[in-house]
XYZ file of C-alpha atoms in Angstrom:
786
model
C -2.016 -57.238 19.487
C -1.471 -54.909 16.535
C -0.610 -51.966 18.789
C 1.953 -54.084 20.668
C 3.571 -55.294 17.452
C 3.755 -51.777 16.047
C 4.998 -50.151 19.271
C 7.878 -52.581 19.563
C 8.549 -52.593 15.835
C 11.490 -51.213 13.867
C 11.575 -47.638 12.604
C 12.397 -48.974 9.134
C 10.817 -52.388 8.564
C 12.321 -53.217 5.152
C 15.858 -53.090 6.540
C 15.823 -56.397 8.480
C 14.304 -59.872 8.246
C 12.561 -59.308 11.596
C 10.980 -56.114 10.346
C 9.747 -57.743 7.151
C 8.251 -60.653 9.148
C 6.500 -58.286 11.546
C 5.014 -56.378 8.592
C 3.881 -59.637 6.968
C 2.216 -60.753 10.211
C 0.360 -57.477 10.570
C -0.751 -57.586 6.913
C -2.272 -61.030 7.511
C -3.994 -59.830 10.693
C -5.533 -56.919 8.761
C -6.699 -59.298 6.003
C -8.524 -61.270 8.683
C -10.291 -58.092 9.894
C -10.207 -55.533 7.007
C -12.352 -52.984 8.872
C -9.430 -52.338 11.278
C -6.805 -51.904 8.529
C -6.997 -48.113 8.388
C -6.868 -47.832 12.205
C -3.703 -49.938 12.191
C -2.296 -47.656 9.482
C -3.039 -44.686 11.750
C -1.045 -46.339 14.571
C 1.902 -46.818 12.181
C 2.018 -43.080 11.409
C 1.457 -42.142 15.063
C 4.390 -44.257 16.258
C 6.596 -43.584 13.168
C 7.367 -47.329 12.977
C 7.072 -49.797 10.067
C 6.548 -47.369 7.118
C 6.373 -50.288 4.666
C 3.322 -51.617 6.534
C 1.514 -48.246 6.134
C 2.052 -48.318 2.367
C 1.234 -52.050 2.100
C -2.075 -51.626 3.967
C -2.980 -48.726 1.654
C -2.222 -50.934 -1.374
C -4.112 -53.945 0.064
C -7.272 -52.206 1.229
C -7.877 -49.219 -1.039
C -7.117 -50.608 -4.473
C -10.491 -49.890 -5.970
C -11.462 -46.872 -3.873
C -11.170 -43.281 -5.057
C -12.573 -40.020 -3.689
C -15.108 -37.814 -5.499
C -12.505 -35.961 -7.539
C -10.816 -39.198 -8.605
C -7.757 -38.897 -6.358
C -6.873 -42.351 -4.980
C -6.264 -43.099 -1.317
C -2.626 -44.009 -2.036
C -1.940 -40.540 -3.478
C -3.719 -38.862 -0.538
C -1.911 -40.983 2.072
C 1.636 -40.520 0.720
C 1.030 -36.797 -0.029
C -0.238 -36.341 3.522
C 2.929 -37.880 4.973
C 5.327 -35.819 2.843
C 3.407 -32.530 2.678
C 1.885 -32.515 6.171
C 3.030 -30.203 8.944
C 4.685 -32.963 11.017
C 8.421 -32.803 10.259
C 9.118 -36.026 12.210
C 6.739 -38.042 9.982
C 8.188 -36.423 6.847
C 11.767 -37.369 7.778
C 10.744 -40.915 8.767
C 8.957 -41.584 5.471
C 11.681 -39.855 3.425
C 14.250 -42.197 4.981
C 12.079 -45.203 4.003
C 12.114 -44.107 0.335
C 15.842 -43.273 0.274
C 16.808 -46.585 1.906
C 14.437 -48.537 -0.347
C 16.202 -47.216 -3.468
C 19.658 -48.211 -2.191
C 18.886 -51.907 -1.621
C 20.231 -54.219 -4.298
C 17.790 -56.995 -3.294
C 15.086 -58.089 -5.757
C 12.946 -54.975 -5.975
C 9.744 -56.528 -7.270
C 8.831 -57.971 -3.872
C 9.533 -54.706 -1.999
C 6.663 -52.486 -0.881
C 8.342 -49.382 -2.345
C 8.477 -51.012 -5.800
C 4.784 -51.964 -5.539
C 3.890 -48.401 -4.540
C 5.822 -46.906 -7.463
C 4.233 -49.387 -9.865
C 0.728 -48.523 -8.605
C 1.390 -44.770 -8.896
C 2.742 -45.220 -12.438
C -0.360 -47.213 -13.421
C -2.586 -44.449 -12.042
C -0.591 -41.856 -13.968
C -0.808 -43.832 -17.225
C -4.527 -44.344 -16.629
C -5.249 -40.641 -16.999
C -2.675 -39.885 -19.700
C -4.491 -38.526 -22.759
C -4.007 -40.552 -25.914
C -6.470 -38.768 -28.175
C -5.185 -35.951 -30.311
C -7.019 -32.734 -29.410
C -8.819 -31.015 -32.279
C -8.943 -27.713 -30.383
C -5.521 -26.528 -31.583
C -4.043 -27.079 -34.995
C -0.868 -25.200 -35.751
C 0.122 -24.851 -39.399
C 3.805 -25.089 -38.593
C 3.410 -28.502 -36.990
C 1.527 -30.308 -39.758
C 4.643 -32.361 -40.562
C 5.062 -33.784 -37.076
C 3.891 -37.316 -36.399
C 0.221 -37.586 -35.442
C 0.919 -39.685 -32.331
C 2.946 -36.975 -30.551
C 0.945 -36.602 -27.378
C 1.791 -32.929 -26.905
C -1.397 -32.273 -28.861
C -3.441 -34.388 -26.523
C -6.078 -32.840 -24.321
C -6.476 -33.884 -20.685
C -10.066 -34.820 -19.789
C -11.806 -32.438 -17.434
C -12.596 -35.134 -14.857
C -8.886 -36.066 -14.680
C -7.438 -32.577 -14.111
C -7.656 -32.544 -10.292
C -6.209 -36.064 -10.077
C -3.397 -35.101 -12.476
C -2.547 -32.044 -10.298
C -2.498 -34.246 -7.158
C -0.186 -36.750 -8.876
C 2.178 -34.005 -10.032
C 2.433 -32.596 -6.498
C 3.021 -36.092 -5.108
C 5.857 -36.771 -7.564
C 7.342 -33.361 -6.725
C 7.275 -34.284 -3.029
C 8.724 -37.753 -3.665
C 11.565 -36.357 -5.776
C 12.168 -33.078 -3.936
C 11.581 -34.050 -0.286
C 12.112 -37.836 -0.208
C 14.868 -37.939 -2.842
C 13.168 -40.400 -5.228
C 15.136 -40.907 -8.450
C 12.653 -41.572 -11.271
C 13.257 -44.413 -13.719
C 13.332 -43.632 -17.454
C 9.788 -44.915 -17.786
C 8.527 -42.755 -14.889
C 10.310 -39.673 -16.282
C 8.871 -40.251 -19.771
C 5.286 -40.710 -18.521
C 5.579 -37.733 -16.153
C 6.761 -35.494 -18.986
C 3.866 -36.682 -21.162
C 1.416 -35.765 -18.393
C 3.065 -32.395 -17.681
C 2.980 -31.342 -21.339
C -0.652 -32.364 -21.890
C -3.205 -29.634 -22.467
C -6.023 -29.333 -19.930
C -9.412 -27.684 -20.540
C -9.819 -23.956 -19.736
C -11.123 -24.222 -16.171
C -9.705 -22.871 -12.865
C -8.414 -26.432 -12.189
C -6.807 -26.411 -15.661
C -5.019 -23.142 -14.889
C -3.744 -24.646 -11.636
C -2.555 -27.799 -13.459
C -0.596 -25.783 -16.060
C 1.034 -23.668 -13.281
C 2.074 -26.856 -11.415
C 3.422 -28.489 -14.581
C 5.434 -25.410 -15.454
C 6.951 -25.165 -11.968
C 7.727 -28.891 -11.989
C 9.614 -28.471 -15.274
C 11.675 -25.711 -13.652
C 12.266 -27.692 -10.449
C 13.209 -30.994 -12.122
C 14.791 -30.086 -15.442
C 16.506 -33.546 -15.434
C 13.160 -35.012 -16.601
C 13.963 -33.478 -20.010
C 16.942 -35.438 -21.267
C 16.663 -35.981 -25.048
C 16.380 -33.388 -27.879
C 12.884 -34.773 -28.714
C 11.742 -34.168 -25.146
C 13.200 -30.664 -25.241
C 11.280 -29.934 -28.449
C 8.133 -31.256 -26.780
C 8.679 -28.866 -23.867
C 9.357 -25.835 -26.119
C 6.172 -26.548 -28.114
C 4.184 -26.812 -24.878
C 5.608 -23.515 -23.558
C 4.753 -21.811 -26.869
C 1.219 -23.189 -26.538
C 1.041 -21.743 -23.005
C 1.915 -18.252 -24.276
C -0.578 -18.518 -27.123
C -3.476 -19.846 -25.028
C -2.965 -17.730 -21.905
C -5.536 -15.036 -22.804
C -8.104 -17.659 -23.879
C -7.697 -19.544 -20.584
C -8.059 -16.373 -18.534
C -11.241 -15.262 -20.332
C -12.926 -18.687 -20.203
C -11.878 -19.826 -16.710
C -12.521 -16.457 -15.035
C -9.322 -16.723 -12.975
C -7.550 -13.362 -12.880
C -4.184 -14.712 -11.673
C -3.301 -16.943 -14.602
C -0.179 -18.814 -15.699
C 0.550 -16.091 -18.324
C 1.744 -13.741 -15.569
C 3.890 -16.505 -14.084
C 5.509 -17.170 -17.489
C 6.227 -13.483 -17.909
C 7.603 -13.179 -14.385
C 9.920 -16.180 -14.823
C 11.125 -14.775 -18.152
C 11.962 -11.470 -16.455
C 13.757 -13.187 -13.601
C 15.823 -15.149 -16.133
C 16.707 -11.939 -17.992
C 17.794 -10.203 -14.796
C 19.504 -13.428 -13.599
C 17.457 -13.569 -10.368
C 17.538 -17.363 -10.097
C 16.815 -17.370 -6.357
C 13.552 -15.483 -7.065
C 12.563 -18.209 -9.579
C 13.278 -20.891 -6.976
C 11.094 -19.048 -4.416
C 8.311 -18.719 -6.995
C 8.481 -22.451 -7.840
C 8.428 -23.480 -4.166
C 5.484 -21.209 -3.322
C 3.453 -22.430 -6.336
C 4.130 -26.108 -5.584
C 3.454 -25.441 -1.898
C 6.589 -27.190 -0.639
C 10.171 -26.236 0.223
C 12.485 -28.188 -2.054
C 16.166 -27.719 -2.812
C 16.766 -26.547 -6.387
C 20.317 -25.827 -7.486
C 20.578 -22.596 -9.515
C 22.943 -24.424 -11.905
C 20.115 -26.812 -12.871
C 18.206 -23.862 -14.365
C 20.887 -22.959 -16.929
C 19.319 -24.908 -19.827
C 15.865 -23.475 -19.094
C 17.389 -19.993 -18.953
C 18.835 -20.414 -22.454
C 15.499 -21.680 -23.810
C 13.611 -18.813 -22.194
C 15.893 -15.895 -22.971
C 16.928 -16.923 -26.496
C 14.107 -18.993 -27.976
C 10.806 -18.097 -26.340
C 10.964 -14.799 -24.449
C 13.600 -12.345 -25.611
C 13.673 -9.187 -23.456
C 11.977 -7.148 -26.181
C 9.154 -9.696 -26.425
C 8.742 -9.588 -22.649
C 8.380 -5.792 -22.480
C 6.106 -5.586 -25.517
C 3.911 -8.394 -24.156
C 3.763 -6.927 -20.634
C 2.203 -3.646 -21.798
C -0.532 -5.539 -23.640
C -1.462 -7.644 -20.603
C -4.801 -6.273 -19.317
C -4.772 -4.719 -15.848
C -6.370 -6.647 -12.982
C -9.922 -5.394 -12.359
C -10.684 -4.323 -8.756
C -7.165 -5.216 -7.658
C -6.975 -5.840 -3.903
C -5.040 -7.928 -1.390
C -7.822 -10.545 -1.659
C -6.551 -11.499 -5.152
C -3.617 -13.798 -4.528
C -1.215 -15.418 -6.967
C 1.046 -13.884 -9.574
C -0.558 -10.936 -11.320
C 0.445 -8.551 -14.120
C 1.456 -6.025 -11.438
C 4.289 -8.323 -10.292
C 5.615 -8.542 -13.854
C 5.437 -4.803 -14.500
C 7.163 -4.159 -11.159
C 10.070 -6.438 -12.095
C 10.390 -4.936 -15.583
C 10.395 -1.411 -14.142
C 13.024 -2.462 -11.639
C 15.292 -3.854 -14.354
C 14.610 -0.750 -16.538
C 13.455 -2.869 -19.503
C 10.766 -0.390 -20.619
C 13.192 2.501 -20.924
C 15.795 0.271 -22.600
C 13.366 -0.778 -25.342
C 11.488 2.580 -25.459
C 8.151 1.051 -24.436
C 5.727 3.464 -22.719
C 4.287 2.024 -19.496
C 2.625 5.164 -18.084
C -0.880 4.337 -19.378
C -0.791 0.798 -17.985
C 0.197 2.011 -14.504
C -2.458 4.740 -14.564
C -5.156 2.237 -15.609
C -4.114 -0.168 -12.838
C -4.200 2.597 -10.199
C -7.741 3.423 -11.355
C -8.726 -0.255 -10.934
C -7.967 -0.690 -7.237
C -9.993 -1.248 -4.119
C -9.482 -2.142 -0.448
C -7.797 -4.038 1.161
C -4.732 -2.513 -0.515
C -2.612 -4.906 -2.613
C 0.913 -4.974 -1.086
C 2.601 -4.557 -4.499
C 0.983 -1.173 -5.313
C 3.203 1.136 -3.242
C 6.489 -0.527 -4.372
C 5.201 -0.233 -7.972
C 4.596 3.522 -7.588
C 8.010 4.023 -5.947
C 9.927 2.140 -8.639
C 7.934 3.927 -11.381
C 8.815 7.356 -9.928
C 12.450 6.303 -9.758
C 12.352 5.302 -13.439
C 10.921 8.746 -14.349
C 13.628 10.685 -12.514
C 16.805 8.647 -12.910
C 18.030 7.639 -16.381
C 18.826 3.968 -17.020
C 22.441 4.887 -17.840
C 24.650 7.982 -17.897
C 25.375 7.457 -21.589
C 21.667 7.733 -22.389
C 20.092 10.421 -20.141
C 16.861 10.416 -22.190
C 16.095 6.824 -21.176
C 13.368 7.572 -18.629
C 9.647 6.832 -18.384
C 6.941 9.462 -18.857
C 5.202 10.818 -15.727
C 1.408 10.697 -15.381
C -0.042 13.911 -16.858
C -1.645 16.587 -14.681
C -4.954 16.203 -16.499
C -5.058 12.471 -15.736
C -4.418 13.206 -12.054
C -7.142 15.863 -11.977
C -9.601 13.478 -13.672
C -9.328 11.132 -10.680
C -10.446 13.915 -8.344
C -13.117 15.462 -10.560
C -16.674 15.757 -9.311
C -15.575 16.117 -5.680
C -16.708 19.348 -4.160
C -17.250 18.033 -0.652
C -20.577 17.639 1.082
C -22.573 14.594 2.045
C -23.437 13.391 -1.489
C -19.803 13.256 -2.610
C -19.701 9.490 -2.891
C -22.690 9.303 -5.208
C -20.942 11.223 -8.008
C -17.514 9.638 -7.680
C -16.119 7.789 -10.672
C -13.039 6.496 -8.890
C -12.714 4.733 -5.565
C -11.179 6.377 -2.507
C -8.304 3.872 -2.774
C -7.499 5.154 -6.269
C -7.605 8.775 -5.119
C -5.331 8.086 -2.152
C -2.875 6.153 -4.345
C -2.773 9.025 -6.849
C -2.268 11.421 -3.934
C 0.605 9.212 -2.745
C 2.049 9.309 -6.293
C 1.825 13.132 -6.484
C 3.466 13.664 -3.071
C 6.172 11.034 -3.674
C 6.919 12.444 -7.119
C 7.296 15.963 -5.703
C 9.580 14.754 -2.926
C 11.739 12.634 -5.248
C 11.964 15.463 -7.794
C 13.277 17.854 -5.137
C 15.716 15.259 -3.807
C 17.135 14.633 -7.305
C 17.228 18.253 -8.536
C 21.028 18.518 -8.443
C 21.569 15.291 -10.376
C 18.961 16.306 -12.966
C 20.617 19.725 -13.388
C 24.008 18.085 -13.906
C 22.538 15.749 -16.526
C 20.697 18.755 -18.048
C 17.321 17.036 -17.717
C 14.371 19.370 -17.340
C 11.442 17.802 -15.484
C 8.421 19.906 -14.624
C 7.170 19.903 -11.069
C 3.397 19.756 -10.518
C 1.631 23.096 -10.938
C 0.189 25.021 -8.010
C -3.356 24.465 -9.312
C -2.814 20.698 -9.196
C -1.420 20.859 -5.664
C -4.455 22.859 -4.562
C -6.876 20.438 -6.207
C -5.202 17.388 -4.728
C -4.441 18.750 -1.259
C -7.998 19.997 -0.843
C -8.919 16.314 -0.571
C -6.187 15.316 1.869
C -8.126 15.953 5.050
C -11.493 14.948 3.608
C -10.356 11.397 2.969
C -7.397 10.919 5.267
C -9.526 9.202 7.889
C -10.504 6.536 5.318
C -6.929 5.642 4.379
C -6.554 1.867 4.000
C -4.071 -0.058 6.091
C -0.609 -0.021 4.535
C -1.060 3.353 2.871
C -1.730 5.426 5.995
C 1.819 5.442 7.377
C 3.381 6.077 3.926
C 1.035 9.021 3.259
C 1.474 10.371 6.772
C 5.270 10.449 6.347
C 4.995 12.383 3.069
C 2.478 14.856 4.496
C 4.353 15.405 7.764
C 7.586 16.068 5.834
C 6.252 18.256 3.031
C 3.023 19.719 4.462
C 3.533 19.916 8.255
C 0.743 22.520 8.549
C -1.749 19.796 7.524
C -0.477 17.474 10.260
C -1.027 19.517 13.422
C -1.676 17.046 16.210
C -4.205 19.283 17.984
C -6.429 19.182 14.883
C -6.409 15.398 14.933
C -7.385 15.352 18.602
C -10.315 17.687 17.808
C -11.257 15.405 14.911
C -11.416 12.372 17.192
C -13.995 14.161 19.340
C -16.062 14.927 16.224
C -16.175 11.269 15.183
C -17.076 9.992 18.670
C -20.491 9.428 20.261
C -21.297 13.162 20.028
C -21.818 12.709 16.307
C -24.544 10.108 16.944
C -26.302 12.320 19.450
C -26.157 15.229 17.021
C -27.776 13.111 14.294
C -30.651 12.393 16.702
C -31.063 16.114 17.514
C -30.843 17.184 13.851
C -34.303 18.377 12.854
C -35.480 19.218 9.336
C -35.478 22.912 10.252
C -31.753 22.724 11.009
C -31.048 21.067 7.677
C -32.929 23.722 5.730
C -30.828 26.773 6.659
C -29.107 28.059 3.516
C -25.880 30.104 3.354
C -28.069 33.011 2.174
C -30.134 32.906 5.393
C -26.901 32.890 7.398
C -25.720 35.990 5.494
C -29.028 37.762 6.262
C -28.725 36.900 9.963
C -25.194 38.383 10.012
C -26.348 41.574 8.269
C -28.845 42.435 11.080
C -26.256 41.623 13.739
C -25.792 44.811 15.773
C -29.508 45.013 16.571
C -30.788 41.424 16.496
C -28.583 38.473 17.382
C -31.234 35.872 18.272
C -31.720 34.700 14.677
C -27.950 34.358 14.104
C -27.525 32.481 17.369
C -30.282 30.038 16.371
C -28.814 29.322 12.921
C -25.280 28.918 14.324
C -26.524 26.458 16.966
C -28.265 24.436 14.266
C -25.097 24.432 12.137
C -23.140 22.850 15.002
C -25.268 19.720 14.470
C -23.997 19.292 10.879
C -20.976 17.204 9.923
C -17.741 18.792 8.676
C -18.505 17.908 5.042
C -21.976 19.446 5.237
C -20.555 22.689 6.663
C -18.323 23.415 3.627
C -20.976 25.475 1.714
C -21.284 27.825 4.738
C -17.532 28.452 5.085
C -17.378 31.567 2.906
C -20.304 33.346 4.605
C -18.953 32.412 8.033
C -15.435 33.769 7.409
C -16.363 36.858 5.364
C -18.561 38.127 8.240
C -15.998 37.607 10.998
C -15.123 41.318 11.081
C -18.740 42.043 12.126
C -18.109 40.000 15.291
C -15.504 42.566 16.392
C -18.168 45.227 16.985
C -19.165 45.981 20.568
C -22.178 44.226 21.984
C -21.801 40.881 20.146
C -22.607 38.150 22.716
C -19.750 35.911 23.760
C -21.853 32.837 22.918
C -21.946 33.795 19.222
C -18.163 34.229 19.190
C -17.641 30.850 20.827
C -20.044 29.097 18.430
C -18.253 30.636 15.416
C -14.943 29.461 16.886
C -16.377 25.946 17.266
C -17.675 25.869 13.655
C -14.337 27.202 12.361
C -12.452 24.391 14.129
C -14.780 21.802 12.572
C -14.274 23.289 9.084
C -10.532 23.315 9.748
C -10.588 19.498 9.681
C -11.761 19.364 6.046
C -10.527 22.516 4.276
C -7.678 24.058 6.302
C -5.777 25.856 3.517
C -8.754 27.619 1.924
C -10.277 28.407 5.316
C -7.086 30.076 6.573
C -6.749 32.331 3.508
C -10.414 33.401 3.723
C -10.129 34.069 7.472
C -6.918 36.131 7.198
C -8.507 38.275 4.469
C -11.722 38.738 6.506
C -9.887 39.870 9.670
C -7.797 42.579 7.910
C -7.948 46.139 9.317
C -10.854 48.056 7.774
C -8.442 50.235 5.712
C -7.152 47.200 3.813
C -10.649 45.760 3.378
C -11.753 49.033 1.740
C -8.744 48.815 -0.589
C -9.798 45.203 -1.344
C -6.278 43.953 -0.703
C -6.499 40.130 -0.817
C -3.704 37.817 0.274
C -3.061 34.429 -1.376
C -1.842 31.146 0.061
C 1.628 31.884 -1.330
C 1.834 35.336 0.282
C 1.032 33.839 3.670
C 3.603 31.050 3.339
C 6.342 33.531 2.387
C 5.401 35.919 5.213
C 3.412 34.216 8.019
C 3.463 37.446 10.083
C 0.678 38.835 7.839
C -1.640 36.788 10.102
C -0.787 39.091 13.034
C -1.324 42.280 10.983
C -5.053 41.906 11.520
C -7.603 44.282 13.020
C -6.360 45.312 16.496
C -9.711 44.367 18.063
C -8.952 40.673 17.351
C -6.199 40.883 20.003
C -8.845 41.344 22.690
C -11.379 38.806 21.396
C -10.257 35.438 22.825
C -12.356 33.178 20.502
C -11.002 34.961 17.393
C -7.481 35.185 18.848
C -7.586 31.421 19.293
C -8.296 31.083 15.541
C -5.515 33.595 14.683
C -2.937 31.732 16.770
C -3.968 28.464 15.169
C -3.373 29.947 11.695
C -0.079 31.563 12.766
C 1.251 28.216 14.009
C 0.194 26.529 10.768
C 1.774 29.177 8.528
C 5.054 29.186 10.476
C 5.289 25.435 9.850
C 4.258 25.866 6.201
C 6.885 28.567 5.729
C 9.667 26.247 6.916
C 8.574 23.513 4.470
C 8.167 26.086 1.669
C 11.694 27.491 2.120
C 13.214 24.003 2.332
C 11.596 22.968 -0.936
C 12.480 26.335 -2.533
C 16.137 25.720 -1.677
C 16.023 22.300 -3.357
C 14.073 23.591 -6.386
C 16.706 26.242 -7.083
C 19.635 23.878 -6.577
C 21.093 24.853 -9.968
C 22.054 28.196 -8.408
C 24.369 26.234 -6.116
C 26.032 24.523 -9.057
C 26.552 27.429 -11.478
C 28.463 29.895 -9.276
C 30.602 27.156 -7.721
C 32.557 26.642 -10.946
C 34.417 29.962 -10.624
C 34.147 30.530 -6.904
C 37.265 31.402 -4.961
C 35.838 30.069 -1.699
C 35.592 26.535 -3.087
C 32.615 24.519 -4.347
C 30.994 23.992 -0.922
C 30.641 27.671 -0.034
C 27.424 28.687 -1.864
C 25.316 25.849 -0.454
C 26.351 26.578 3.104
C 25.609 30.266 2.591
C 22.119 29.695 1.180
C 21.331 27.165 3.921
C 22.527 29.645 6.562
C 20.467 32.461 5.042
C 17.382 30.259 5.137
C 17.973 29.321 8.789
C 18.564 32.996 9.691
C 15.327 34.000 7.929
C 13.330 31.321 9.781
C 14.857 32.313 13.132
C 14.047 35.987 12.465
C 10.485 35.034 11.497
C 9.896 32.924 14.624
C 11.438 35.451 16.990
C 9.457 38.311 15.385
C 6.251 36.340 15.907
C 7.180 35.738 19.559
C 8.008 39.425 20.130
C 4.723 40.591 18.529
C 2.739 38.084 20.610
C 4.492 39.218 23.814
C 3.589 42.809 22.963
C -0.062 41.809 22.493
C 0.087 40.377 26.035
C 0.978 43.813 27.431
C -2.001 45.959 28.520
C -2.750 49.036 26.386
C -2.880 52.538 27.871
C -6.667 52.260 28.252
C -6.389 48.931 30.041
C -3.731 50.351 32.357
C -6.022 53.212 33.220
C -8.906 50.824 33.952
C -6.904 48.821 36.489
C -4.334 51.285 37.793
C -3.368 49.329 40.869
C -2.186 45.839 39.951
C -0.306 45.359 43.232
C -3.383 45.785 45.351
C -5.128 43.273 43.063
C -2.419 40.689 43.708
C -2.567 41.332 47.431
C -6.301 40.761 47.396
C -5.784 37.466 45.561
C -3.067 36.271 47.886
C -5.493 36.404 50.685
C -6.462 39.378 52.793
C -9.180 37.721 54.796
C -12.088 39.558 56.290
C -14.805 41.604 54.567
C -13.962 42.669 50.972
C -14.725 46.135 49.761
C -16.781 46.448 46.539
C -13.691 48.036 44.925
C -11.554 44.916 45.557
C -14.302 42.656 44.225
C -14.319 44.663 40.977
C -10.531 44.270 40.676
C -10.844 40.543 41.309
C -13.337 40.324 38.432
C -10.734 41.752 36.123
C -8.730 38.514 36.522
C -11.256 37.035 34.081
C -10.941 39.862 31.578
C -10.271 39.359 27.842
C -6.620 40.388 28.241
C -6.041 37.667 30.798
C -7.630 35.038 28.509
C -5.609 36.190 25.485
C -2.437 36.029 27.607
C -3.233 32.403 28.482
C -3.779 31.478 24.818
C -0.570 33.219 23.680
C 1.576 31.753 26.461
C 0.252 28.305 25.601
C 1.424 28.708 21.955
C 4.798 30.196 23.027
C 5.291 27.268 25.372
C 4.804 24.842 22.454
C 7.123 26.843 20.181
C 9.851 26.864 22.834
C 9.576 23.089 23.293
C 9.718 22.541 19.518
C 12.835 24.718 19.179
C 14.587 25.764 22.441
C 16.898 28.086 20.458
C 14.010 30.570 20.052
C 14.062 31.175 23.834
C 17.776 32.064 23.727
C 17.293 34.266 20.670
C 14.323 36.178 22.168
C 16.159 36.577 25.460
C 19.246 37.867 23.629
C 17.119 40.336 21.631
């Protein structure tokens, strides 16, 4: 019967006599069988008919019932309709409330009036009337003792108060309810009450604050405005106490600060978004309605100077990660950096940012990278042209080095670390971004006569040594940003082949190796390896054994052996060294290349020098090799006929050619002032010098690449001795292309020479040339022209 009545009922029952009668009939039926009342209410919502009946049944049958946290069924039911995910139900119930307010008929008998009365009674039931003894402010001794702004909300009422505030927000914001004077007065009393310092209390204060911003019409008289200002002042004063007692790291203090900053920078839409996300509902707030609050905030409570001074004192968030939601100090600092408040009021923010970077963990908080970017921008670009000194201080080199201290590689690295990998990667991101931005802004800085120091070479070495060690552990969100910076500024650390090799190392082989790794293998020291190398010409069994054992170690564990391995490479050029030893050394070198490429390359180039240079003890540095990558090819001639070592040489050559390009590009930007100075009295016009320097750089790079190609092609040619050994190449080719029948021993010997060292070196070189030609087809034309 009930289902039939509801199905055929009106969408809005209070509109017509028939609808009201139908509702009355159903109410009586439910009184006869109260156990079915809530099922009937469910049908009402399902069909979106007779909204008045749904409310009436809630009022009739749940008057004395409340859930564990004290929230009544009426509050839950109406909140569910307005804040649920079903838009159809929301619109239907919103229409019921809007229409109910427009009727001029006697309101007392209407269901809407009864609902509002019941909600008001519930609200008044939890309103605090006792003056709290917790806070006594000397300035307010004169005020009347009954002002309820001093009153403390009882702990058991906080959750219910929060639920009521959200319900009134939904009624006013979504359903368009216009509060009566009495409702507005009682609501304001509840909103400006002071809850205990618990997580629920923090939530209640955040909701109250956002409700004040959303519905500023609730504050209509000067007394009410004073009440609100006193409450906001209390919020500022008590924020630290609440945070320490409640243990909630995202407190209302940050929200206050953030709103104050948005008001100062006139970002009203950002305030509206903040209010909607805190209340958990999308409501329409006109920016014009915030004008009075803006005046109170910017002139009475939070002047811009107060905001910046307060922000620096806010403690950083411990173990900041994406798991900590809500509005945090980092959001406030980000906004203040963006609006350049710190530089305007000469407040130093460097230490705060450094401390926050040191207090981070995974998963990465999404605000960290934007914070670093905006901080770097504030270091490099002055707030205004009239005041070029108005910039923030960069993080000092010593502070950066401190983050990386105690890391020498090896398996026990993590035990001695003071800072997390996330912190180290963020500081790495800061260093690389700062370098890039500094180079990009050099011309502007020169014009403004600002001298900013770039990071020293020792710092770059210290930081970049860690790049490959930790790059595999980069958290999501930071990987792509770091990869872009590295690929742009350090292309030699981003060679794709190396990454492919690395993937093999971290596959199932690694597990098998762990199983094969005996204690004997672990116990070989670098000294034993050196001894094995020293007896090489006569005895190679011991060396072979140690090298095989070393292949079972991980890349990090191999680092201590790197120096012995590279310094003895010239011994491998002597005649009679088994190919297996050469191949094992090549394999170990490639593994080490994944964790310490820059150092490894310098050591290897110095070890493979011709014996004359080694006697002279002529050592090359990283810088020498970046300026002139062809040094790599000026090695001992015997390397050119040792395929495993030639493979290593070509790998280094490719890396240094890439490094040289990046080095010259950054050098051009670093010395940008040379473009500016001559241009002032240059007959060719101001654009000429830059074009000339750019052209010179391109010509130098082209000459470098083509010289490398020409030298490599020459290495491919057989020497006089090799020509003598196989004097008849044509007959060799004929034999390959298929003279059938019995082969003479002589032809078989010539066929063997297809697998000679020269042939293998030619394959390796042609493979590199092929890649170089694909990367830059102009090299082919240039070499051909030469």
